[in-house]
Tab-separated table of C-alpha atoms in Angstrom:
chain	number	residue	atom	x	y	z
Y	1	UNK	CA	-12.456	9.210	-13.138
Y	2	UNK	CA	-14.851	10.316	-10.341
Y	3	UNK	CA	-15.101	11.089	-6.615
Y	4	UNK	CA	-16.629	7.878	-5.247
Y	5	UNK	CA	-17.929	9.734	-2.165
Y	6	UNK	CA	-19.890	12.199	-4.161
Y	7	UNK	CA	-20.747	10.627	-7.589
Y	8	UNK	CA	-22.472	7.240	-7.781
Y	9	UNK	CA	-21.312	4.475	-10.108
Y	10	UNK	CA	-23.601	1.600	-10.748
Y	11	UNK	CA	-20.857	-0.672	-12.113
Y	12	UNK	CA	-19.553	-3.313	-9.793
Y	13	UNK	CA	-15.989	-4.737	-9.730
Y	14	UNK	CA	-14.400	-8.088	-8.813
Y	15	UNK	CA	-11.159	-6.387	-7.738
Y	16	UNK	CA	-10.395	-2.761	-6.794
Y	17	UNK	CA	-6.863	-1.540	-5.977
Y	18	UNK	CA	-6.028	1.455	-3.811
Y	19	UNK	CA	-2.274	1.708	-4.083
Y	20	UNK	CA	-0.875	4.321	-1.715
Y	21	UNK	CA	-4.130	6.272	-1.827
Y	22	UNK	CA	-5.490	6.115	1.821
Y	23	UNK	CA	-2.750	8.428	3.130
Y	24	UNK	CA	-4.125	11.233	0.921
Y	25	UNK	CA	-7.686	10.877	2.331
Y	26	UNK	CA	-8.670	13.210	5.183
Y	27	UNK	CA	-8.722	11.041	8.377
Y	28	UNK	CA	-12.478	11.974	8.975
Y	29	UNK	CA	-13.372	10.624	5.586
Y	30	UNK	CA	-11.462	7.411	5.561
Y	31	UNK	CA	-14.530	5.380	6.800
Y	32	UNK	CA	-16.732	6.838	4.153
Y	33	UNK	CA	-14.171	6.268	1.464
Y	34	UNK	CA	-13.711	2.633	2.362
Y	35	UNK	CA	-17.474	2.126	2.587
Y	36	UNK	CA	-17.855	3.420	-0.931
Y	37	UNK	CA	-15.100	1.136	-2.231
Y	38	UNK	CA	-16.826	-1.798	-0.571
Y	39	UNK	CA	-20.177	-0.733	-2.249
Y	40	UNK	CA	-18.465	-0.954	-5.611
Y	41	UNK	CA	-17.325	-4.570	-5.196
Y	42	UNK	CA	-19.242	-7.630	-6.238
Y	43	UNK	CA	-20.136	-10.132	-3.682
Y	44	UNK	CA	-16.840	-11.725	-2.486
Y	45	UNK	CA	-14.988	-8.985	-4.394
Y	46	UNK	CA	-11.472	-8.116	-3.314
Y	47	UNK	CA	-9.773	-4.902	-2.259
Y	48	UNK	CA	-6.039	-4.635	-2.564
Y	49	UNK	CA	-4.749	-1.732	-0.532
Y	50	UNK	CA	-1.301	-0.487	0.242
Y	51	UNK	CA	-0.354	2.191	2.739
Y	52	UNK	CA	2.795	3.479	4.431
Y	53	UNK	CA	3.330	1.950	7.945
Y	54	UNK	CA	3.643	4.064	10.992
Y	55	UNK	CA	7.360	3.163	10.955
Y	56	UNK	CA	7.811	5.480	8.035
Y	57	UNK	CA	7.952	9.227	8.780
Y	58	UNK	CA	4.856	11.091	7.587
Y	59	UNK	CA	5.543	13.417	4.646
Y	60	UNK	CA	3.798	16.841	4.331
Y	61	UNK	CA	1.514	15.575	1.628
Y	62	UNK	CA	0.127	12.679	3.763
Y	63	UNK	CA	-2.525	12.917	6.371
Y	64	UNK	CA	-1.573	9.726	8.267
Y	65	UNK	CA	0.267	6.408	8.161
Y	66	UNK	CA	-1.067	3.195	9.511
Y	67	UNK	CA	-0.274	0.130	11.587
Y	68	UNK	CA	-1.893	-3.222	10.793
Y	69	UNK	CA	-4.175	-2.750	13.816
Y	70	UNK	CA	-5.331	0.579	12.309
Y	71	UNK	CA	-6.103	-1.062	8.978
Y	72	UNK	CA	-8.164	-3.876	10.501
Y	73	UNK	CA	-10.167	-1.480	12.481
Y	74	UNK	CA	-10.998	0.560	9.368
Y	75	UNK	CA	-11.583	-2.510	7.117
Y	76	UNK	CA	-13.362	-4.969	9.326
Y	77	UNK	CA	-16.917	-3.350	9.044
Y	78	UNK	CA	-16.789	-3.932	5.211
Y	79	UNK	CA	-14.567	-7.116	4.719
Y	80	UNK	CA	-14.932	-10.660	6.120
Y	81	UNK	CA	-11.317	-11.596	5.275
Y	82	UNK	CA	-8.331	-9.272	5.752
Y	83	UNK	CA	-4.779	-10.515	5.131
Y	84	UNK	CA	-2.030	-8.057	6.051
Y	85	UNK	CA	1.321	-8.316	4.203
Y	86	UNK	CA	4.198	-6.164	5.631
Y	87	UNK	CA	6.659	-5.195	2.945
Y	88	UNK	CA	9.334	-2.687	2.057
Y	89	UNK	CA	11.573	-3.662	4.891
Y	90	UNK	CA	13.870	-1.192	6.672
Y	91	UNK	CA	17.046	-2.176	4.887
Y	92	UNK	CA	20.504	-0.914	5.166
Y	93	UNK	CA	21.399	-2.910	2.057
Y	94	UNK	CA	18.873	-0.950	-0.075
Y	95	UNK	CA	20.162	2.274	1.352
Y	96	UNK	CA	23.684	1.173	0.437
Y	97	UNK	CA	22.649	0.269	-3.154
Y	98	UNK	CA	20.911	3.648	-3.600
Y	99	UNK	CA	24.059	5.512	-2.486
Y	100	UNK	CA	26.292	3.212	-4.547
Y	101	UNK	CA	24.493	3.906	-7.772
Y	102	UNK	CA	23.945	7.563	-7.118
Y	103	UNK	CA	20.234	7.646	-6.388
Y	104	UNK	CA	18.575	10.668	-4.968
Y	105	UNK	CA	15.384	10.283	-2.951
Y	106	UNK	CA	13.595	6.904	-3.616
Y	107	UNK	CA	14.130	6.841	-7.309
Y	108	UNK	CA	17.127	6.212	-9.624
Y	109	UNK	CA	17.736	4.963	-13.152
Y	110	UNK	CA	19.813	1.978	-14.056
Y	111	UNK	CA	20.423	1.535	-17.793
Y	112	UNK	CA	22.694	-1.555	-17.645
Y	113	UNK	CA	20.288	-4.521	-18.112
Y	114	UNK	CA	22.454	-7.065	-16.196
Y	115	UNK	CA	22.978	-4.774	-13.140
Y	116	UNK	CA	19.277	-3.922	-13.159
Y	117	UNK	CA	18.283	-7.591	-13.416
Y	118	UNK	CA	20.691	-8.605	-10.587
Y	119	UNK	CA	19.485	-5.922	-8.287
Y	120	UNK	CA	15.854	-6.561	-9.097
Y	121	UNK	CA	16.327	-10.410	-8.320
Y	122	UNK	CA	18.004	-9.574	-4.981
Y	123	UNK	CA	15.223	-7.216	-4.126
Y	124	UNK	CA	12.369	-9.583	-4.948
Y	125	UNK	CA	14.055	-12.580	-3.208
Y	126	UNK	CA	15.386	-10.968	-0.118
Y	127	UNK	CA	14.129	-7.322	0.379
Y	128	UNK	CA	10.507	-7.093	-0.786
Y	129	UNK	CA	8.679	-8.635	2.222
Y	130	UNK	CA	9.368	-7.733	5.826
Y	131	UNK	CA	9.722	-10.423	8.467
Y	132	UNK	CA	7.154	-8.483	10.592
Y	133	UNK	CA	5.369	-5.266	10.898
Y	134	UNK	CA	8.016	-3.936	13.250
Y	135	UNK	CA	10.492	-3.926	10.477
Y	136	UNK	CA	8.284	-2.644	7.490
Y	137	UNK	CA	7.793	0.687	5.851
Y	138	UNK	CA	4.512	-0.442	4.149
Y	139	UNK	CA	1.580	-2.700	4.498
Y	140	UNK	CA	-0.633	-4.365	1.884
Y	141	UNK	CA	-4.040	-5.452	2.840
Y	142	UNK	CA	-5.878	-8.004	0.679
Y	143	UNK	CA	-9.540	-8.080	1.679
Y	144	UNK	CA	-12.596	-10.036	0.681
Y	145	UNK	CA	-16.017	-8.302	0.847
Y	146	UNK	CA	-18.673	-9.391	3.429
């Protein structure tokens, strides 16, 4: 565990993930942070990054949310390929399911295996990916290093 903007790591990686991290980085440090991630990747290494979309209201603990255009602008100096995948669609169905099973916030516990399996299958097949950025709450960027 280290601060990649202050401590140097000589090890290189084929894949680095930054899942829901960028929203916690000060906006004036995002470029440096992404540059350091890119420096830790092997040639043709990949970064898999997820962030909340601007469609999702910013929480107090987040500095910013992003659009696809924002991400491309941030990532383009370091990566030759950037694939954006909008996911976590704005879904009335999922809000209904949360209310139906008594969920609070974004988390709930289901202990019945058949119910859990059924809801999971529905979610994966119909509600994981958004049809477009205008209907998503998050974006995944899969990038290949220059």
